[in-house]
Amino acid sequence: MHELKQLSWQGLWKNNPALVQLLGLCPLLATTATLINGLGLGLATTMVLIGSNTAVSAIRRWVPNEIRIPIFVMIIAAFVTVVQLLMNAYTFTLYQSLGIFIPLIVTNCAIIGRAEAYASKNPVGLAAYDGLMMGLGFTLVLMTLGGMREILGYGTLFSGANLLFGDWASQLEIRVFTTDSPFLVAILPPGAFLGMGLLIALKNLGDNKMEAVFAAKPKPKNVQRARVTAET
Amino acid sequence: MNLLLASSPHQHNKRTTGQIMRLVLYALIPGIAMQTWFFGIGTLIQIALAVSTALVTEACILELRKRDFERSLQDYSAVLTAVLLAISLPPFAPWWLVVIGSFFAIAVVKQLYGGLGFNVFNPAMAAYVLLLVSFPLQMTQWLPAQSLAQYSHNWLDAFYTIFTGYSQDGFSLSQLRLGIDGTTMATPLDTVKTSLAQSLTYHESLQLPIFDSTVSGLNVAWSWIAFAYLLGGLLLIRQKVINWHIPLSMLVSLFAITLFMALVDGDRFGSVLFHFFNGSIIIGAFFIATDPVSASTTNKGRLVFGAAIGLWVYIIRTWGGYPDAVAFAVVIMNMAVPLIDYYTQPRVYGHRERSNKKEAKE
């Protein structure tokens, strides 16, 4: 049980693939112009992560160490193809708007990173759970960043939710404000970098605050200085 | 007897940061006066808005960073940034534009990087680029000079247009932009870029009414403004506030490339005069590229820095999507500054030449 808790904490916050490991930045920055785009890519990545972690963990005893990376990549590519075909079949418009970034999930370092660092050394159940938590952590960051950029850039939230959830979801769209001159930079790549920097800064700020609250009183520092001048 | 021993340097610079910044601000006055004369009081309103936003932002962020903001505000660096940004904006641009710009310049470009002396990018220019990329429409709504405009406007109109979008008589900004011939006037650079895109030749586009000077390729308002900034810039060099390296190398490199291109194909590429006295070359060379924090710090490096800016300005103006390019060129070269400084580091006095050092190593 403790292991599961630890895995959740690591995936969602402490070792978050997007905010701390800074892995998979390319899709992270490229697809987060809206919240739904971010959510779509996040869910796809999560599915791939769970699948690849499970598969890698299941075959870990038979994989020769020397050629493990090509094997992992092939497994990941297989799952990405599955996800890609599924999205093509069921969420076609979202599939089109995410474009090249769905096949590019193969190259997301967060996935091969988890396969290498965790799944190849741990039992199937735990590996799958790790994939889920890492994927959720990634998705949450994608959604936050997407939401920030969507509000600033378009003045809406959840626009295009029908692409992911079906027609009923088009009512989810919230119009925060209307403007004739949208803040274009938020939608453009520089906005993604600025937003990502701010998110990381906020996370670090939160960590520091928490540390300050929970930390025990620090021991007084005892600094010993070497004399550099002669005694008179 | 008590002998005071102090370590080097023994010769101190008499000027404080605040004094230098104030001198630069004074040197801007002739240019600002010219701009106000030709385009109306809008520029002054923009300056007031920018300065107040910048000061409030600076104070708030310094307070958040637990620094002594009263001392920092007295160095006038935030004021200078704000003024430089405000004079680059169209005089009748909506008020929120300059507020967003000054906030971004101070909060993100300057303070997030560590405050005065640590910013990688020129705050005013980075903010200008942000605004230009985000709000291209508002950022290009320059008015024609008063003498060329169809509808005249007074100082109250400036207030009304900046804060409500309409002048006292209910003219919108795009109506105010109409020239005497009833077509919308842009800046000279914009005009030429548009007509070149419509496959007119450069010389044909100079026949348009915006080029109202007796000298071919010049607009009266813009060339007077450039001259006024040139005057201010020369004063700064005379006062030794800035070195001559960056302005000179920037102007020389731009001069060389414009002359060459104009000689190669005078129908497609503008003349030297056209490039120098339209747009922001002069103010860019003397006031913007010379920012002591984000520019190169070695003399040789300054020459490289300025020359590269001149080159970029020409490339972006001629083949890029935007009519003017000083802001982009400066921001691009700001990124190259650490590298330039690394390769142009002057040798320590008395240190051996590099060739000797290599031999000694081997």
CSV table of N, CA, C and O in Angstrom, one decimal, chain B residues 56-153:
chain,number,residue,atom,x,y,z
B,56,VAL,N,4.8,51.3,-10.7
B,56,VAL,CA,4.0,50.5,-9.8
B,56,VAL,C,4.4,49.1,-9.9
B,56,VAL,O,4.6,48.4,-8.8
B,57,THR,N,4.6,48.6,-11.1
B,57,THR,CA,5.1,47.2,-11.3
B,57,THR,C,6.4,46.9,-10.6
B,57,THR,O,6.5,45.9,-9.8
B,58,GLU,N,7.3,47.8,-10.8
B,58,GLU,CA,8.7,47.6,-10.2
B,58,GLU,C,8.6,47.6,-8.7
B,58,GLU,O,9.2,46.8,-8.0
B,59,ALA,N,7.8,48.6,-8.1
B,59,ALA,CA,7.7,48.6,-6.7
B,59,ALA,C,7.0,47.3,-6.1
B,59,ALA,O,7.5,46.8,-5.2
B,60,CYS,N,5.9,46.9,-6.8
B,60,CYS,CA,5.3,45.7,-6.3
B,60,CYS,C,6.2,44.5,-6.4
B,60,CYS,O,6.3,43.7,-5.4
B,61,ILE,N,6.9,44.3,-7.5
B,61,ILE,CA,7.7,43.1,-7.6
B,61,ILE,C,8.9,43.2,-6.6
B,61,ILE,O,9.3,42.2,-6.0
B,62,LEU,N,9.5,44.4,-6.5
B,62,LEU,CA,10.6,44.5,-5.5
B,62,LEU,C,10.1,44.2,-4.1
B,62,LEU,O,10.8,43.6,-3.3
B,63,GLU,N,8.9,44.6,-3.8
B,63,GLU,CA,8.3,44.3,-2.5
B,63,GLU,C,8.1,42.8,-2.3
B,63,GLU,O,8.5,42.2,-1.3
B,64,LEU,N,7.7,42.1,-3.4
B,64,LEU,CA,7.5,40.7,-3.4
B,64,LEU,C,8.9,40.0,-3.2
B,64,LEU,O,9.0,39.0,-2.5
B,65,ARG,N,9.9,40.6,-3.8
B,65,ARG,CA,11.2,40.0,-3.7
B,65,ARG,C,11.9,40.5,-2.4
B,65,ARG,O,13.1,40.2,-2.2
B,66,LYS,N,11.2,41.2,-1.6
B,66,LYS,CA,11.7,41.7,-0.3
B,66,LYS,C,13.0,42.5,-0.5
B,66,LYS,O,14.0,42.4,0.2
B,67,ARG,N,12.9,43.4,-1.5
B,67,ARG,CA,14.0,44.4,-1.8
B,67,ARG,C,13.6,45.8,-1.4
B,67,ARG,O,12.4,46.0,-1.2
B,68,ASP,N,14.6,46.6,-1.2
B,68,ASP,CA,14.3,48.0,-0.9
B,68,ASP,C,13.8,48.7,-2.1
B,68,ASP,O,14.7,49.2,-2.9
B,69,PHE,N,12.5,48.9,-2.3
B,69,PHE,CA,12.1,49.4,-3.6
B,69,PHE,C,12.3,50.9,-3.7
B,69,PHE,O,12.5,51.5,-4.8
B,70,GLU,N,12.3,51.6,-2.6
B,70,GLU,CA,12.5,53.1,-2.7
B,70,GLU,C,13.8,53.4,-3.3
B,70,GLU,O,14.0,54.3,-4.1
B,71,ARG,N,14.9,52.7,-2.9
B,71,ARG,CA,16.2,52.9,-3.5
B,71,ARG,C,16.3,52.6,-5.0
B,71,ARG,O,16.8,53.3,-5.8
B,72,SER,N,15.6,51.4,-5.3
B,72,SER,CA,15.7,51.0,-6.7
B,72,SER,C,14.9,51.9,-7.6
B,72,SER,O,15.3,52.1,-8.8
B,73,LEU,N,13.8,52.5,-7.1
B,73,LEU,CA,13.0,53.3,-8.0
B,73,LEU,C,13.8,54.6,-8.3
B,73,LEU,O,13.6,55.2,-9.3
B,74,GLN,N,14.7,55.0,-7.4
B,74,GLN,CA,15.4,56.2,-7.7
B,74,GLN,C,16.5,56.1,-8.8
B,74,GLN,O,17.1,57.1,-9.1
B,75,ASP,N,16.7,54.9,-9.3
B,75,ASP,CA,17.8,54.8,-10.3
B,75,ASP,C,17.2,55.0,-11.7
B,75,ASP,O,17.9,55.0,-12.7
B,76,TYR,N,15.9,55.3,-11.8
B,76,TYR,CA,15.3,55.8,-13.1
B,76,TYR,C,15.4,54.7,-14.2
B,76,TYR,O,15.0,55.0,-15.3
B,77,SER,N,15.8,53.5,-13.9
B,77,SER,CA,15.9,52.5,-15.0
B,77,SER,C,14.6,52.1,-15.5
B,77,SER,O,14.3,52.0,-16.7
B,78,ALA,N,13.6,52.0,-14.5
B,78,ALA,CA,12.3,51.6,-14.9
B,78,ALA,C,11.6,52.7,-15.8
B,78,ALA,O,11.0,52.5,-16.7
B,79,VAL,N,11.9,54.0,-15.4
B,79,VAL,CA,11.4,55.1,-16.1
B,79,VAL,C,11.9,55.1,-17.5
B,79,VAL,O,11.1,55.3,-18.5
B,80,LEU,N,13.2,54.9,-17.7
B,80,LEU,CA,13.8,54.9,-19.0
B,80,LEU,C,13.2,53.8,-19.9
B,80,LEU,O,12.8,54.0,-21.0
B,81,THR,N,13.1,52.6,-19.3
B,81,THR,CA,12.5,51.5,-20.0
B,81,THR,C,11.1,51.9,-20.5
B,81,THR,O,10.7,51.7,-21.7
B,82,ALA,N,10.3,52.4,-19.6
B,82,ALA,CA,8.9,52.8,-19.9
B,82,ALA,C,8.9,53.8,-21.0
B,82,ALA,O,8.1,53.7,-22.0
B,83,VAL,N,9.8,54.8,-20.9
B,83,VAL,CA,9.8,55.9,-21.9
B,83,VAL,C,10.2,55.3,-23.3
B,83,VAL,O,9.5,55.6,-24.3
B,84,LEU,N,11.2,54.5,-23.3
B,84,LEU,CA,11.6,53.9,-24.6
B,84,LEU,C,10.5,53.1,-25.2
B,84,LEU,O,10.3,53.1,-26.4
B,85,LEU,N,9.8,52.3,-24.4
B,85,LEU,CA,8.7,51.6,-24.9
B,85,LEU,C,7.6,52.5,-25.5
B,85,LEU,O,7.1,52.3,-26.6
B,86,ALA,N,7.3,53.5,-24.7
B,86,ALA,CA,6.1,54.4,-25.0
B,86,ALA,C,6.4,55.1,-26.3
B,86,ALA,O,5.5,55.3,-27.1
B,87,ILE,N,7.6,55.6,-26.5
B,87,ILE,CA,7.9,56.3,-27.8
B,87,ILE,C,7.9,55.4,-29.0
B,87,ILE,O,7.9,55.9,-30.1
B,88,SER,N,8.0,54.1,-28.8
B,88,SER,CA,8.0,53.2,-29.9
B,88,SER,C,6.6,52.8,-30.3
B,88,SER,O,6.4,52.2,-31.4
B,89,LEU,N,5.6,53.1,-29.5
B,89,LEU,CA,4.2,52.7,-29.8
B,89,LEU,C,3.6,53.8,-30.6
B,89,LEU,O,3.9,55.0,-30.5
B,90,PRO,N,2.6,53.4,-31.4
B,90,PRO,CA,1.8,54.4,-32.1
B,90,PRO,C,1.1,55.4,-31.1
B,90,PRO,O,0.6,54.9,-30.1
B,91,PRO,N,1.2,56.7,-31.4
B,91,PRO,CA,0.7,57.7,-30.4
B,91,PRO,C,-0.7,57.5,-29.9
B,91,PRO,O,-1.0,57.8,-28.8
B,92,PHE,N,-1.6,57.0,-30.8
B,92,PHE,CA,-3.0,56.9,-30.4
B,92,PHE,C,-3.4,55.4,-30.1
B,92,PHE,O,-4.5,55.1,-30.1
B,93,ALA,N,-2.4,54.6,-29.8
B,93,ALA,CA,-2.7,53.2,-29.5
B,93,ALA,C,-3.5,53.2,-28.2
B,93,ALA,O,-3.4,54.0,-27.3
B,94,PRO,N,-4.4,52.2,-28.1
B,94,PRO,CA,-5.3,52.1,-26.9
B,94,PRO,C,-4.5,51.9,-25.6
B,94,PRO,O,-3.3,51.4,-25.6
B,95,TRP,N,-5.0,52.4,-24.5
B,95,TRP,CA,-4.3,52.5,-23.3
B,95,TRP,C,-3.8,51.2,-22.7
B,95,TRP,O,-2.7,51.1,-22.2
B,96,TRP,N,-4.6,50.1,-23.0
B,96,TRP,CA,-4.2,48.8,-22.4
B,96,TRP,C,-3.0,48.3,-23.0
B,96,TRP,O,-2.3,47.5,-22.4
B,97,LEU,N,-2.7,48.7,-24.3
B,97,LEU,CA,-1.5,48.2,-25.0
B,97,LEU,C,-0.3,48.6,-24.2
B,97,LEU,O,0.6,47.7,-23.9
B,98,VAL,N,-0.1,49.9,-23.9
B,98,VAL,CA,1.1,50.3,-23.2
B,98,VAL,C,1.1,49.8,-21.8
B,98,VAL,O,2.2,49.5,-21.3
B,99,VAL,N,0.0,49.6,-21.2
B,99,VAL,CA,0.0,49.1,-19.8
B,99,VAL,C,0.5,47.6,-19.8
B,99,VAL,O,1.4,47.3,-19.0
B,100,ILE,N,0.0,46.8,-20.7
B,100,ILE,CA,0.5,45.4,-20.8
B,100,ILE,C,2.0,45.4,-21.1
B,100,ILE,O,2.7,44.7,-20.5
B,101,GLY,N,2.3,46.3,-22.1
B,101,GLY,CA,3.7,46.3,-22.5
B,101,GLY,C,4.7,46.7,-21.3
B,101,GLY,O,5.7,46.0,-21.1
B,102,SER,N,4.3,47.7,-20.6
B,102,SER,CA,5.2,48.1,-19.5
B,102,SER,C,5.3,47.1,-18.4
B,102,SER,O,6.3,46.8,-17.8
B,103,PHE,N,4.1,46.5,-18.1
B,103,PHE,CA,4.1,45.5,-17.1
B,103,PHE,C,5.0,44.3,-17.5
B,103,PHE,O,5.8,43.9,-16.7
B,104,PHE,N,4.9,43.9,-18.8
B,104,PHE,CA,5.7,42.8,-19.2
B,104,PHE,C,7.2,43.1,-19.2
B,104,PHE,O,8.0,42.3,-18.7
B,105,ALA,N,7.5,44.3,-19.6
B,105,ALA,CA,8.9,44.7,-19.6
B,105,ALA,C,9.5,44.7,-18.2
B,105,ALA,O,10.6,44.2,-18.1
B,106,ILE,N,8.8,45.2,-17.3
B,106,ILE,CA,9.4,45.3,-15.9
B,106,ILE,C,9.2,44.0,-15.2
B,106,ILE,O,10.2,43.4,-14.7
B,107,ALA,N,8.0,43.4,-15.2
B,107,ALA,CA,7.8,42.2,-14.4
B,107,ALA,C,8.5,41.0,-14.9
B,107,ALA,O,9.2,40.3,-14.2
B,108,VAL,N,8.3,40.7,-16.2
B,108,VAL,CA,8.9,39.5,-16.8
B,108,VAL,C,10.3,39.7,-17.3
B,108,VAL,O,11.2,39.0,-16.9
B,109,VAL,N,10.5,40.6,-18.2
B,109,VAL,CA,11.8,40.7,-18.8
B,109,VAL,C,12.9,41.2,-17.8
B,109,VAL,O,14.0,40.8,-17.9
B,110,LYS,N,12.5,42.1,-16.9
B,110,LYS,CA,13.5,42.6,-16.0
B,110,LYS,C,13.6,41.9,-14.7
B,110,LYS,O,14.6,41.3,-14.3
B,111,GLN,N,12.5,41.9,-14.0
B,111,GLN,CA,12.5,41.4,-12.6
B,111,GLN,C,12.6,39.9,-12.5
B,111,GLN,O,13.3,39.4,-11.6
B,112,LEU,N,11.9,39.2,-13.4
B,112,LEU,CA,12.0,37.7,-13.3
B,112,LEU,C,13.4,37.2,-13.6
B,112,LEU,O,13.8,36.2,-13.1
B,113,TYR,N,14.2,38.0,-14.3
B,113,TYR,CA,15.5,37.6,-14.6
B,113,TYR,C,16.5,38.1,-13.5
B,113,TYR,O,17.7,37.8,-13.6
B,114,GLY,N,16.0,38.8,-12.5
B,114,GLY,CA,16.9,39.2,-11.4
B,114,GLY,C,17.0,40.7,-11.2
B,114,GLY,O,17.8,41.1,-10.4
B,115,GLY,N,16.3,41.5,-12.0
B,115,GLY,CA,16.3,42.9,-11.8
B,115,GLY,C,17.4,43.6,-12.6
B,115,GLY,O,18.0,43.0,-13.4
B,116,LEU,N,17.6,44.9,-12.3
B,116,LEU,CA,18.5,45.7,-13.1
B,116,LEU,C,19.9,45.1,-13.0
B,116,LEU,O,20.4,44.7,-12.0
B,117,GLY,N,20.4,44.9,-14.2
B,117,GLY,CA,21.8,44.4,-14.4
B,117,GLY,C,21.8,42.9,-14.7
B,117,GLY,O,22.8,42.4,-15.0
B,118,PHE,N,20.7,42.2,-14.5
B,118,PHE,CA,20.7,40.8,-14.8
B,118,PHE,C,19.8,40.4,-16.0
B,118,PHE,O,19.8,39.2,-16.4
B,119,ASN,N,19.1,41.4,-16.5
B,119,ASN,CA,18.2,41.0,-17.6
B,119,ASN,C,19.0,40.7,-18.9
B,119,ASN,O,19.9,41.4,-19.3
B,120,VAL,N,18.6,39.6,-19.5
B,120,VAL,CA,19.3,39.1,-20.7
B,120,VAL,C,18.9,40.0,-21.9
B,120,VAL,O,19.6,40.4,-22.8
B,121,PHE,N,17.5,40.3,-21.9
B,121,PHE,CA,17.0,41.1,-23.0
B,121,PHE,C,16.7,42.5,-22.7
B,121,PHE,O,16.5,42.8,-21.5
B,122,ASN,N,16.8,43.3,-23.7
B,122,ASN,CA,16.4,44.7,-23.5
B,122,ASN,C,14.9,44.8,-23.1
B,122,ASN,O,14.1,44.4,-24.0
B,123,PRO,N,14.6,45.2,-21.9
B,123,PRO,CA,13.2,45.1,-21.5
B,123,PRO,C,12.2,45.8,-22.5
B,123,PRO,O,11.2,45.3,-22.8
B,124,ALA,N,12.6,47.1,-22.9
B,124,ALA,CA,11.6,47.8,-23.7
B,124,ALA,C,11.4,47.1,-25.0
B,124,ALA,O,10.3,47.0,-25.5
B,125,MET,N,12.5,46.6,-25.6
B,125,MET,CA,12.3,45.9,-26.9
B,125,MET,C,11.7,44.6,-26.8
B,125,MET,O,10.9,44.2,-27.7
B,126,ALA,N,12.0,43.8,-25.8
B,126,ALA,CA,11.3,42.5,-25.6
B,126,ALA,C,9.8,42.8,-25.5
B,126,ALA,O,9.0,42.0,-26.0
B,127,ALA,N,9.4,43.8,-24.7
B,127,ALA,CA,8.0,44.1,-24.5
B,127,ALA,C,7.4,44.6,-25.9
B,127,ALA,O,6.3,44.2,-26.2
B,128,TYR,N,8.2,45.3,-26.6
B,128,TYR,CA,7.7,45.8,-27.9
B,128,TYR,C,7.4,44.6,-28.8
B,128,TYR,O,6.4,44.5,-29.5
B,129,VAL,N,8.3,43.6,-28.8
B,129,VAL,CA,8.2,42.4,-29.7
B,129,VAL,C,6.9,41.7,-29.2
B,129,VAL,O,6.1,41.2,-30.0
B,130,LEU,N,6.7,41.5,-27.9
B,130,LEU,CA,5.6,40.9,-27.4
B,130,LEU,C,4.3,41.5,-27.9
B,130,LEU,O,3.4,40.9,-28.4
B,131,LEU,N,4.2,42.9,-27.8
B,131,LEU,CA,3.1,43.6,-28.2
B,131,LEU,C,2.8,43.4,-29.7
B,131,LEU,O,1.7,43.2,-30.2
B,132,LEU,N,3.9,43.5,-30.5
B,132,LEU,CA,3.8,43.5,-31.9
B,132,LEU,C,3.3,42.1,-32.4
B,132,LEU,O,2.5,41.9,-33.3
B,133,VAL,N,3.8,41.0,-31.7
B,133,VAL,CA,3.4,39.7,-32.1
B,133,VAL,C,2.0,39.4,-31.6
B,133,VAL,O,1.2,38.8,-32.3
B,134,SER,N,1.6,40.0,-30.5
B,134,SER,CA,0.2,39.7,-29.9
B,134,SER,C,-0.8,40.6,-30.5
B,134,SER,O,-1.9,40.1,-30.8
B,135,PHE,N,-0.5,41.9,-30.7
B,135,PHE,CA,-1.6,42.8,-31.2
B,135,PHE,C,-1.1,43.5,-32.4
B,135,PHE,O,-0.9,44.7,-32.4
B,136,PRO,N,-0.9,42.8,-33.5
B,136,PRO,CA,-0.4,43.4,-34.7
B,136,PRO,C,-1.2,44.6,-35.2
B,136,PRO,O,-0.6,45.6,-35.7
B,137,LEU,N,-2.5,44.5,-35.1
B,137,LEU,CA,-3.4,45.6,-35.6
B,137,LEU,C,-3.1,46.9,-34.9
B,137,LEU,O,-2.8,47.9,-35.4
B,138,GLN,N,-3.2,46.8,-33.5
B,138,GLN,CA,-3.1,48.0,-32.7
B,138,GLN,C,-1.6,48.6,-32.8
B,138,GLN,O,-1.4,49.8,-32.7
B,139,MET,N,-0.7,47.7,-33.0
B,139,MET,CA,0.7,48.1,-33.0
B,139,MET,C,1.1,48.8,-34.3
B,139,MET,O,2.2,49.4,-34.4
B,140,THR,N,0.3,48.7,-35.4
B,140,THR,CA,0.7,49.3,-36.6
B,140,THR,C,-0.2,50.5,-37.0
B,140,THR,O,-0.1,51.0,-38.1
B,141,GLN,N,-1.0,50.9,-36.0
B,141,GLN,CA,-1.9,52.1,-36.4
B,141,GLN,C,-1.2,53.4,-36.1
B,141,GLN,O,-1.6,54.2,-35.3
B,142,TRP,N,-0.2,53.7,-36.9
B,142,TRP,CA,0.4,55.0,-36.8
B,142,TRP,C,-0.4,56.0,-37.6
B,142,TRP,O,-1.0,55.7,-38.6
B,143,LEU,N,-0.5,57.2,-37.0
B,143,LEU,CA,-1.2,58.2,-37.7
B,143,LEU,C,-0.3,58.9,-38.7
B,143,LEU,O,0.9,58.9,-38.6
B,144,PRO,N,-0.9,59.5,-39.8
B,144,PRO,CA,-0.1,60.4,-40.6
B,144,PRO,C,0.3,61.6,-39.8
B,144,PRO,O,-0.4,62.0,-38.8
B,145,ALA,N,1.4,62.3,-40.2
B,145,ALA,CA,1.7,63.6,-39.5
B,145,ALA,C,0.5,64.5,-39.7
B,145,ALA,O,-0.2,64.4,-40.7
B,146,GLN,N,0.4,65.4,-38.7
B,146,GLN,CA,-0.8,66.3,-38.7
B,146,GLN,C,-1.0,67.0,-40.1
B,146,GLN,O,-2.1,67.2,-40.6
B,147,SER,N,0.1,67.4,-40.8
B,147,SER,CA,0.0,68.1,-42.0
B,147,SER,C,-0.6,67.3,-43.1
B,147,SER,O,-1.1,67.8,-44.1
B,148,LEU,N,-0.5,65.9,-43.0
B,148,LEU,CA,-0.9,65.0,-44.1
B,148,LEU,C,-2.3,64.5,-43.8
B,148,LEU,O,-2.9,63.8,-44.7
B,149,ALA,N,-2.8,64.7,-42.6
B,149,ALA,CA,-4.0,64.0,-42.2
B,149,ALA,C,-5.3,64.7,-42.8
B,149,ALA,O,-5.3,65.9,-42.9
B,150,GLN,N,-6.3,63.9,-43.0
B,150,GLN,CA,-7.6,64.4,-43.5
B,150,GLN,C,-8.3,65.1,-42.4
B,150,GLN,O,-8.8,66.2,-42.6
B,151,TYR,N,-8.4,64.5,-41.2
B,151,TYR,CA,-9.0,65.1,-40.1
B,151,TYR,C,-8.0,65.5,-39.1
B,151,TYR,O,-7.1,64.8,-38.7
B,152,SER,N,-8.1,66.8,-38.7
B,152,SER,CA,-7.1,67.2,-37.7
B,152,SER,C,-7.6,66.8,-36.3
B,152,SER,O,-8.8,66.4,-36.1
B,153,HIS,N,-6.7,66.7,-35.4
B,153,HIS,CA,-7.1,66.3,-34.0
B,153,HIS,C,-6.3,67.1,-33.0
B,153,HIS,O,-5.2,67.5,-33.3
